[in-house]
PDB file of C-alpha atoms and ligand atoms in Angstrom:
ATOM      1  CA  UNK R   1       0.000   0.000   0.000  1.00 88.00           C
ATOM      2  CA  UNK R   2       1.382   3.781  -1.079  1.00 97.00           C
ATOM      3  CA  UNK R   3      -0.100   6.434   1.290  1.00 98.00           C
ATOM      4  CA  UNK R   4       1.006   9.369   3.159  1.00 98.00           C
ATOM      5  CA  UNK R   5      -0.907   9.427   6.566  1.00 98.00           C
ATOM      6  CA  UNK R   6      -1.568  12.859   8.056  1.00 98.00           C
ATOM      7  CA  UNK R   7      -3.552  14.800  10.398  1.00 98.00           C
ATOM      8  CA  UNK R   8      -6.087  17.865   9.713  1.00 98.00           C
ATOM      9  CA  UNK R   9      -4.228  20.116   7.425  1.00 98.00           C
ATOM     10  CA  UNK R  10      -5.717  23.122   8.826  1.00 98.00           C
ATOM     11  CA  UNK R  11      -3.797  22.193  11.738  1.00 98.00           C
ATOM     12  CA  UNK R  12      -0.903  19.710  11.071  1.00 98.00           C
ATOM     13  CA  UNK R  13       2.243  21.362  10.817  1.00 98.00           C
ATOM     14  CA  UNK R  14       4.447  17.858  10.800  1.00 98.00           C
ATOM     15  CA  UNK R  15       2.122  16.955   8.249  1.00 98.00           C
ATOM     16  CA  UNK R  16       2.327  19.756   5.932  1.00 98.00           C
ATOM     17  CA  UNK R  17       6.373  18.488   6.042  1.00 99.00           C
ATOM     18  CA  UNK R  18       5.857  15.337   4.916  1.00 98.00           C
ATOM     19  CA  UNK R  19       3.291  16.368   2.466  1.00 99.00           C
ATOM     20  CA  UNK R  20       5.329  19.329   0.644  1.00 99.00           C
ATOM     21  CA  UNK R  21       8.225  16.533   0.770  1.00 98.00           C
ATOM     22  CA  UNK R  22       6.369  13.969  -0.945  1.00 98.00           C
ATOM     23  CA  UNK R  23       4.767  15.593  -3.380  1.00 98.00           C
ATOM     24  CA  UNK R  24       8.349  17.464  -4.792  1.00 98.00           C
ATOM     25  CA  UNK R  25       9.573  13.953  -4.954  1.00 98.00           C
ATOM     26  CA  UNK R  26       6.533  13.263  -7.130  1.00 98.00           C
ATOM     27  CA  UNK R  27       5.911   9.912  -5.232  1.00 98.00           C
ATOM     28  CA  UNK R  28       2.568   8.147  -6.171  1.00 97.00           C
ATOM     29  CA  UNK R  29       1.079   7.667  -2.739  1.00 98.00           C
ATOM     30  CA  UNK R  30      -2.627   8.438  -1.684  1.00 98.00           C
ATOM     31  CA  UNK R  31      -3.217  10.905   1.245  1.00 98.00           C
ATOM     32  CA  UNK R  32      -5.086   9.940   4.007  1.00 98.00           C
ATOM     33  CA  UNK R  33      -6.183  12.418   6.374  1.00 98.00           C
ATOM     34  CA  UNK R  34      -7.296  11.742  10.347  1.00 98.00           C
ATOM     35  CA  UNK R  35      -9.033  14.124  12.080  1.00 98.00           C
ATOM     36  CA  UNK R  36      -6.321  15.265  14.733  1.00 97.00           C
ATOM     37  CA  UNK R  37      -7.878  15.595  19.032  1.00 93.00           C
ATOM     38  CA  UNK R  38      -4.797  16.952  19.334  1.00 84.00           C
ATOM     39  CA  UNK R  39      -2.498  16.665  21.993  1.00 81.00           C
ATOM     40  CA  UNK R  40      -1.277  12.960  21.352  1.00 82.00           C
ATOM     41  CA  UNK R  41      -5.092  11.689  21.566  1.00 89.00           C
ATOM     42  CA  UNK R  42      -5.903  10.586  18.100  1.00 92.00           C
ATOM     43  CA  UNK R  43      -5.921   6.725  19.158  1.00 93.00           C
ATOM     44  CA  UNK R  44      -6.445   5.959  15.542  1.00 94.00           C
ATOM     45  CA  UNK R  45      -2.657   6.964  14.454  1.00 96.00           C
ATOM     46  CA  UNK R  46      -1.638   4.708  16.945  1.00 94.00           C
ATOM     47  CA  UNK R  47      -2.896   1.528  15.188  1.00 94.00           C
ATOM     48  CA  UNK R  48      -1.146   2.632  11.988  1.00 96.00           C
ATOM     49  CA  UNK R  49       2.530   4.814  12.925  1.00 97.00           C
ATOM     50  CA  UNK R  50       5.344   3.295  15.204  1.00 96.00           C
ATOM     51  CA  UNK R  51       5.167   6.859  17.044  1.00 96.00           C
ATOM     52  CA  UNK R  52       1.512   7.649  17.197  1.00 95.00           C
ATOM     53  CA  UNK R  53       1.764  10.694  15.206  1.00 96.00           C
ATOM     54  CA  UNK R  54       1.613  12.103  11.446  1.00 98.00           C
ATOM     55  CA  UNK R  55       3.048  12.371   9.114  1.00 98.00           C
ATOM     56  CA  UNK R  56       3.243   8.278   8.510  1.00 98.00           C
ATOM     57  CA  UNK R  57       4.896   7.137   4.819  1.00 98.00           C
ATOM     58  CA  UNK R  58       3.930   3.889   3.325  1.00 98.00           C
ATOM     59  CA  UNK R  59       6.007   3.678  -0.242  1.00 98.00           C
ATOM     60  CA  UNK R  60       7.193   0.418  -1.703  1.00 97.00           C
ATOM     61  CA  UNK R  61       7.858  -1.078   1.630  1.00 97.00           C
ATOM     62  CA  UNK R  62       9.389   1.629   2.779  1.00 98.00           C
ATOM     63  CA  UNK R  63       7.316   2.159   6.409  1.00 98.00           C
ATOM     64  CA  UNK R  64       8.497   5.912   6.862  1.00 98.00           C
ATOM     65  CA  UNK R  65       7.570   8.101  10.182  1.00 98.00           C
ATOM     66  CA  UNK R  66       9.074  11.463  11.535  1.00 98.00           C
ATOM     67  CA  UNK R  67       9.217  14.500   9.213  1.00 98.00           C
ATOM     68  CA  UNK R  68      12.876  14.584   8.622  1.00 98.00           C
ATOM     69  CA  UNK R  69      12.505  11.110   8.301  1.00 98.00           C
ATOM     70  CA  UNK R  70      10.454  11.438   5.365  1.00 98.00           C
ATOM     71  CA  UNK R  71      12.150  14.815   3.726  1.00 98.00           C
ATOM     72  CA  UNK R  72      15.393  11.946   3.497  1.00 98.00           C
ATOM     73  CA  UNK R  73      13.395   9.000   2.099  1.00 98.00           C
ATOM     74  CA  UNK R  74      11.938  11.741  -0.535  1.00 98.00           C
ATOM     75  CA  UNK R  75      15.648  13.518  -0.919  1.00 98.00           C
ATOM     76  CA  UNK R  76      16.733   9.745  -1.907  1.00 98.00           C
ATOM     77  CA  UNK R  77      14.410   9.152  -4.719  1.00 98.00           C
ATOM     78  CA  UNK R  78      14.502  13.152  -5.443  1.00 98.00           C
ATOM     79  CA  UNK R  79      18.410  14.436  -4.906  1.00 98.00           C
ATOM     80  CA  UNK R  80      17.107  17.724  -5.945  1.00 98.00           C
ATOM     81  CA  UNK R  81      15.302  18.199  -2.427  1.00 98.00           C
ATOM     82  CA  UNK R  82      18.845  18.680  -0.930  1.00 98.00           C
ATOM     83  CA  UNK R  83      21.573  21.492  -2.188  1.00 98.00           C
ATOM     84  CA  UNK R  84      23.929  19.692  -4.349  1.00 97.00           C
ATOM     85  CA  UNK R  85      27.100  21.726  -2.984  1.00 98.00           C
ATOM     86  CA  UNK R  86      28.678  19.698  -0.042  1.00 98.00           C
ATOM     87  CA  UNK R  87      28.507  23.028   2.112  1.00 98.00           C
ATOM     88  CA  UNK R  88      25.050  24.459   1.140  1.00 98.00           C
ATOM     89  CA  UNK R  89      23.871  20.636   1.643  1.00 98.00           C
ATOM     90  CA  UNK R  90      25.466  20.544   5.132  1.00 98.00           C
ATOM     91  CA  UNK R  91      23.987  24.015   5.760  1.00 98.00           C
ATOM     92  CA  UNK R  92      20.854  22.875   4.551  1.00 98.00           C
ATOM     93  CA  UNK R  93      20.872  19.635   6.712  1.00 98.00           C
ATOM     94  CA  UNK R  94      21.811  21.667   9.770  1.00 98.00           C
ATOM     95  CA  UNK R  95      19.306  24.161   9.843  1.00 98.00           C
ATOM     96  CA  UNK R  96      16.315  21.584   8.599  1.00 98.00           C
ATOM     97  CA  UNK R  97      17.474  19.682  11.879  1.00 98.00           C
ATOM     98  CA  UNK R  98      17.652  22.189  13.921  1.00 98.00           C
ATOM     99  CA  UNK R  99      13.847  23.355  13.119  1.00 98.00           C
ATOM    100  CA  UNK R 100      12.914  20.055  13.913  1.00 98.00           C
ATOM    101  CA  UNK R 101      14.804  19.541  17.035  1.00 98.00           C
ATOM    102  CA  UNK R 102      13.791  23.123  18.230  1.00 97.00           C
ATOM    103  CA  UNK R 103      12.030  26.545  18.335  1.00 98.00           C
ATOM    104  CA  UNK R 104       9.885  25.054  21.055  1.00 98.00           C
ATOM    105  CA  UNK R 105       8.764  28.294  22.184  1.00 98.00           C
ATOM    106  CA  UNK R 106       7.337  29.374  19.063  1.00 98.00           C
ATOM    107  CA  UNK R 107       5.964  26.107  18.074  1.00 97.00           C
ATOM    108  CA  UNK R 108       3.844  26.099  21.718  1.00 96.00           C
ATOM    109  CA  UNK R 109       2.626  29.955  21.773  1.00 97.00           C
ATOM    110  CA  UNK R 110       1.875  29.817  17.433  1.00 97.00           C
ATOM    111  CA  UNK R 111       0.237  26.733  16.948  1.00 97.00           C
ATOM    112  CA  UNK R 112      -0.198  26.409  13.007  1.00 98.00           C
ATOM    113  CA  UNK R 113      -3.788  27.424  11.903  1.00 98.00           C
ATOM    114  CA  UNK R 114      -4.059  27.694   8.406  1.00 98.00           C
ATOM    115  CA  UNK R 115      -7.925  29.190   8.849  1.00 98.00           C
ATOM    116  CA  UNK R 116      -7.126  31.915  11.377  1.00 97.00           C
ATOM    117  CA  UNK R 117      -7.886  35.437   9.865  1.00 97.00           C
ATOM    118  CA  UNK R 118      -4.003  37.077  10.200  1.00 97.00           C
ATOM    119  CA  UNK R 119      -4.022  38.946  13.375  1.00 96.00           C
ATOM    120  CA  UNK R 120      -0.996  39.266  16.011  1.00 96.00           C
ATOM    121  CA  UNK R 121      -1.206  38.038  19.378  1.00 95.00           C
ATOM    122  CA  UNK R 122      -2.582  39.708  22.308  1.00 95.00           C
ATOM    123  CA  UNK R 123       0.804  38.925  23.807  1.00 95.00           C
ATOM    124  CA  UNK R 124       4.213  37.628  22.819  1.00 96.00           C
ATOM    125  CA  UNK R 125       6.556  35.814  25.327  1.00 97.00           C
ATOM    126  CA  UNK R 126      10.170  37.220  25.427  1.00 98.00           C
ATOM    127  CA  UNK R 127      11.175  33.363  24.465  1.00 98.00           C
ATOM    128  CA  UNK R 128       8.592  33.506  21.549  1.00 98.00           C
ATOM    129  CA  UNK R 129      10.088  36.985  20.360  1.00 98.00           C
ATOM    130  CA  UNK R 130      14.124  35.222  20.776  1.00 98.00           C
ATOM    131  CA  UNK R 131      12.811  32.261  18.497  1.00 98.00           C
ATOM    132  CA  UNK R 132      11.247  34.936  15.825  1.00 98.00           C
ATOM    133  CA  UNK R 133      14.579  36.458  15.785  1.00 98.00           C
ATOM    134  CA  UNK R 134      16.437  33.470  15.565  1.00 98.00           C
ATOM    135  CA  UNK R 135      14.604  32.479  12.207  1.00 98.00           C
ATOM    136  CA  UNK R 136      14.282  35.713  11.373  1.00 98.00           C
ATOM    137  CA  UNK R 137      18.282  35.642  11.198  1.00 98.00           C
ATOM    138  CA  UNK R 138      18.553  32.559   9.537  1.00 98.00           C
ATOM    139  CA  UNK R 139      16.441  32.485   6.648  1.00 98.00           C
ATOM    140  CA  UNK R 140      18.780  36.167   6.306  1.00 98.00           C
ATOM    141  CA  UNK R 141      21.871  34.691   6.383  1.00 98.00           C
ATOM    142  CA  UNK R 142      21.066  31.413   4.009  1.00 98.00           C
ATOM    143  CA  UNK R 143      19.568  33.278   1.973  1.00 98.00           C
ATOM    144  CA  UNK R 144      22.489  35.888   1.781  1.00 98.00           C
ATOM    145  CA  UNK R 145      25.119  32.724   1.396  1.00 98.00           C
ATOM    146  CA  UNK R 146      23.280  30.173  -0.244  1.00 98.00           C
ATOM    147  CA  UNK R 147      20.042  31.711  -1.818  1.00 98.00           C
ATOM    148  CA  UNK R 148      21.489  34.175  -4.705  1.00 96.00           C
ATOM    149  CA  UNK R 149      19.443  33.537  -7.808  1.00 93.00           C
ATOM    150  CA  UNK R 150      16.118  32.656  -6.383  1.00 98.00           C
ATOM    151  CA  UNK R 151      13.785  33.189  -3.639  1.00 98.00           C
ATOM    152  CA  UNK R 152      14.004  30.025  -1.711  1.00 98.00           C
ATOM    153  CA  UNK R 153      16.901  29.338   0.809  1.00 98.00           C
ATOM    154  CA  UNK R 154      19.048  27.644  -1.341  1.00 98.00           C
ATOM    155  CA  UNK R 155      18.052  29.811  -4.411  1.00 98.00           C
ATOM    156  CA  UNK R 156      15.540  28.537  -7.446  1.00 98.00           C
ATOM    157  CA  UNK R 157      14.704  24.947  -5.649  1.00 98.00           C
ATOM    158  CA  UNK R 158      12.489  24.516  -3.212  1.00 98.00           C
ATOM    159  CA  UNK R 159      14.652  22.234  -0.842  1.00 98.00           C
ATOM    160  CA  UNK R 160      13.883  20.269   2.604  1.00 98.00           C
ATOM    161  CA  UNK R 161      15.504  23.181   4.291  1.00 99.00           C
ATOM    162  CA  UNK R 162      12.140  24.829   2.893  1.00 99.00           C
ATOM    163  CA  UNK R 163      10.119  22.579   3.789  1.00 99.00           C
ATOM    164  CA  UNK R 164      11.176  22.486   7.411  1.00 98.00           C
ATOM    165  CA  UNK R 165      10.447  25.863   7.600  1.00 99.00           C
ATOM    166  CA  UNK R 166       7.079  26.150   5.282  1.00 99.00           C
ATOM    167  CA  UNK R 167       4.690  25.648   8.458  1.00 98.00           C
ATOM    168  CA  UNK R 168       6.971  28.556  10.291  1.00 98.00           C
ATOM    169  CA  UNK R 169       5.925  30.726   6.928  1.00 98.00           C
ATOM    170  CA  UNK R 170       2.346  30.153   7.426  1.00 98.00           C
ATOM    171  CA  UNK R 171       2.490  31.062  11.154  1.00 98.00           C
ATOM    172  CA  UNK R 172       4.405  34.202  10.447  1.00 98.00           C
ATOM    173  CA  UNK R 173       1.289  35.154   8.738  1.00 98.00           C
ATOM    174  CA  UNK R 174      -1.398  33.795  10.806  1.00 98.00           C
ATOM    175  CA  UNK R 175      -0.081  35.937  13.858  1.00 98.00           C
ATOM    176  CA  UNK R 176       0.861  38.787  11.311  1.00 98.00           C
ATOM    177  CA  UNK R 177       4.600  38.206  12.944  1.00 98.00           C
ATOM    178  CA  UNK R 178       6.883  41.466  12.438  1.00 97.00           C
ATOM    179  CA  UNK R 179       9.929  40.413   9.826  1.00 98.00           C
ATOM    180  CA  UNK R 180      12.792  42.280   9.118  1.00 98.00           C
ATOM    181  CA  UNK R 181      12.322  43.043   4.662  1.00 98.00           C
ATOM    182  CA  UNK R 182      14.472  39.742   3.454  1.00 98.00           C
ATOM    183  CA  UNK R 183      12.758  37.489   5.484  1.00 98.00           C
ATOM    184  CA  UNK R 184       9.356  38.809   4.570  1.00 98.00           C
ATOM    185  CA  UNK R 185      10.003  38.635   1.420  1.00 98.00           C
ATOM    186  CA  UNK R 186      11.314  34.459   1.925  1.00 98.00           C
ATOM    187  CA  UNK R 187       8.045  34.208   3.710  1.00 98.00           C
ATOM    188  CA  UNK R 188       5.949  35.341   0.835  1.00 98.00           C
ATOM    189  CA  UNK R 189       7.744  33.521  -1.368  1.00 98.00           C
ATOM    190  CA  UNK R 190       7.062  30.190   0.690  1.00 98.00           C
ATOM    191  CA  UNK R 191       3.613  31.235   0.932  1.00 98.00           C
ATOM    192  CA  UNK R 192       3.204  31.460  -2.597  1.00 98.00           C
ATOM    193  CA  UNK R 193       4.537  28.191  -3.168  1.00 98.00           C
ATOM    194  CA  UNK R 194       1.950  26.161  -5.729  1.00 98.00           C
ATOM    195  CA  UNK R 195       2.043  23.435  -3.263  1.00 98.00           C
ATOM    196  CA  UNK R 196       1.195  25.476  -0.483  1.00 98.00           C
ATOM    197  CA  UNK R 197      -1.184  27.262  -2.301  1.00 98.00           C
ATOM    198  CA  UNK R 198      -2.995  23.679  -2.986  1.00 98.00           C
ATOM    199  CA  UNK R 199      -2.600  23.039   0.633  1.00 98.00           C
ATOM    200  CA  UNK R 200      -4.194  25.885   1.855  1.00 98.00           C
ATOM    201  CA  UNK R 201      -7.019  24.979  -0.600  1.00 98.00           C
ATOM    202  CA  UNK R 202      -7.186  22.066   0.642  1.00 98.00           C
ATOM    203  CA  UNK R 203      -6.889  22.939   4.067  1.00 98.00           C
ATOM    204  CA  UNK R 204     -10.407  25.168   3.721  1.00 98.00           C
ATOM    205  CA  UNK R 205     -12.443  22.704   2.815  1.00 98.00           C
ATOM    206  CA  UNK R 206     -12.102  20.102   5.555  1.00 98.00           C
ATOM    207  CA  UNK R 207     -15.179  20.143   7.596  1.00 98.00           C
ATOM    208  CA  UNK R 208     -16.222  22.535  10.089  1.00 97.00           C
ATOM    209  CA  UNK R 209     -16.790  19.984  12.936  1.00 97.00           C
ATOM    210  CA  UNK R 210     -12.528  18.856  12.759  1.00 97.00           C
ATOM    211  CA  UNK R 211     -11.854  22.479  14.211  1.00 97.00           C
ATOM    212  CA  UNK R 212     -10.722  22.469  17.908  1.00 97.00           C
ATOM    213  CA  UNK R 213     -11.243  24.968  20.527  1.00 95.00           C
ATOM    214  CA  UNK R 214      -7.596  24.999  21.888  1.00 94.00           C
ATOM    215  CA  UNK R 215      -6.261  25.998  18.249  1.00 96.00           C
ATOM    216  CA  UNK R 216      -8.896  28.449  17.018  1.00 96.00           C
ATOM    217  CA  UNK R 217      -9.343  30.092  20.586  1.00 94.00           C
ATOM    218  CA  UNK R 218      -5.388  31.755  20.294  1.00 94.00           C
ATOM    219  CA  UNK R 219      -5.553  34.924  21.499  1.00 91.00           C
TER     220      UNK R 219
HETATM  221  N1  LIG D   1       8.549  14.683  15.505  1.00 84.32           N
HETATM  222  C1  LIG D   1       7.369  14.343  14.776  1.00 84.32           C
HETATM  223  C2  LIG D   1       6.225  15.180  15.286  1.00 84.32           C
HETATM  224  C3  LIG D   1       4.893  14.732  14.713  1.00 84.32           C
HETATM  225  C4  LIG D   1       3.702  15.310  15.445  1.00 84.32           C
HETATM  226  O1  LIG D   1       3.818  15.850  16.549  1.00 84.32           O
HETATM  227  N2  LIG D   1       2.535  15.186  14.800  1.00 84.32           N
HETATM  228  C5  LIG D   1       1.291  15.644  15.430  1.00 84.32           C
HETATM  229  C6  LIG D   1       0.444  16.423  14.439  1.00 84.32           C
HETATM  230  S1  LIG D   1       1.247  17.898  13.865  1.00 84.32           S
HETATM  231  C7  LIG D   1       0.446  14.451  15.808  1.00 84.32           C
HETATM  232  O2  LIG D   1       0.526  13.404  15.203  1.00 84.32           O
HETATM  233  N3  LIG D   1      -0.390  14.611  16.819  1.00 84.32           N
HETATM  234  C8  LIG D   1      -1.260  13.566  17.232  1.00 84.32           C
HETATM  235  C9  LIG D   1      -2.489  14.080  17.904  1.00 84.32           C
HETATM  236  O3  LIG D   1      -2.719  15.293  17.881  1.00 84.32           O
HETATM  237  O4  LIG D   1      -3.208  13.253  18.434  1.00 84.32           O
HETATM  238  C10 LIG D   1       7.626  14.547  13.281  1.00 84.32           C
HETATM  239  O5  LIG D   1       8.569  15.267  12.932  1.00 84.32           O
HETATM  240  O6  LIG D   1       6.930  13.968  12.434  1.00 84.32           O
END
């Protein structure tokens, strides 16, 4: 069986990873979506992924979970989803890790909400604010080494350094998050991504009755 298991893409940041990476590698695989409860409590993804959470990867075999996971699996069949340079590919590697290893404060206080009408918080921690910076910074300085030529992070293709950092884009503009020029512009550009474009689509017309109270009620 080929299918990509994920979780309510209105909400599912991990998912929205292993979705973008996926579908650049062109892989034939059928999406399935599970309502997410959020919070660990979707008993149904525990039946199907080793770690009880989307995004899951079924592909010739291949039984695929965590994101990063799945951005390598898809950067196998699809070398094009990593920089070919040895350095930009190390730089790319780092950074991809470290958004999944990190930005905890961010990732709690902005939850992803792809159906939120872009307004700013009522209040932003001082961690929250040092973790906007910190990307803020980064997406700068790739772009500034690495990027020349295009308006992705490694320049013209849209890499799994990108896609790391896609579901940071769409926060950005959910809590209409303060950027310094160059990384607004890297957030438009991710924004305006065809995939994410179809995702957001995608995203609004789930059904009314998967929304959850603890995500839409973000002040
Ligand atoms: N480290 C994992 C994190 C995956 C994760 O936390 N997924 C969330 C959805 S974004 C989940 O499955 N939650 C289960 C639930 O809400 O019940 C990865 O990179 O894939």
């Amino acid at each position: 069986m080929n299918r990509l298991v994920i979780g309510t893409r209105r909400y599912s940041s991990w998912s929205l990873r292993g979705w973008l990476a996926v579908k650049c590698a062109g892989l034939p695989v059928r999406d399935e979506v599970i309502a997410l409860r959020g919070g660990g409590q979707t008993s149904e993804i525990h039946e199907i992924s080793p770690n009880g959470l989307v995004p899951f990867l079924e592909h010739d075999g291949a039984r695929v979970w965590e994101s990063l996971a799945i951005c390598e699996y898809c950067a196998e069949l699809a070398p094009v989803l990593w920089p070919e340079a040895r350095i930009a590919r190390a730089h790319a590697r780092s950074i991809a890790g470290q958004m999944h290893a990190g930005f905890g404060a961010l990732r709690q206080a902005l939850p992803m909400n792809f159906g939120r009408v872009p307004r700013p918080l009522e209040e932003i921690t001082q961690a929250v604010s040092a973790d906007v910076a910190a990307i803020d910074r980064l997406w700068v300085d790739t772009r500034a080494t690495f990027g020349a030529g295009g308006a992705f992070l490694f320049g013209t293709d849209f890499t799994c350094a990108d896609i790391m950092f896609a579901p940071v884009a769409s926060r950005f503009t959910s809590y209409a998050i303060a950027l310094s020029a160059e990384a607004e512009a890297y957030r438009n550009a991710v924004m305006t991504h065809p995939l994410m474009l179809e995702w957001a689509n995608l995203a609004a017309g789930e059904p009314e009755s998967w929304q959850l109270e603890r995500y839409e009620a973000v002040r």
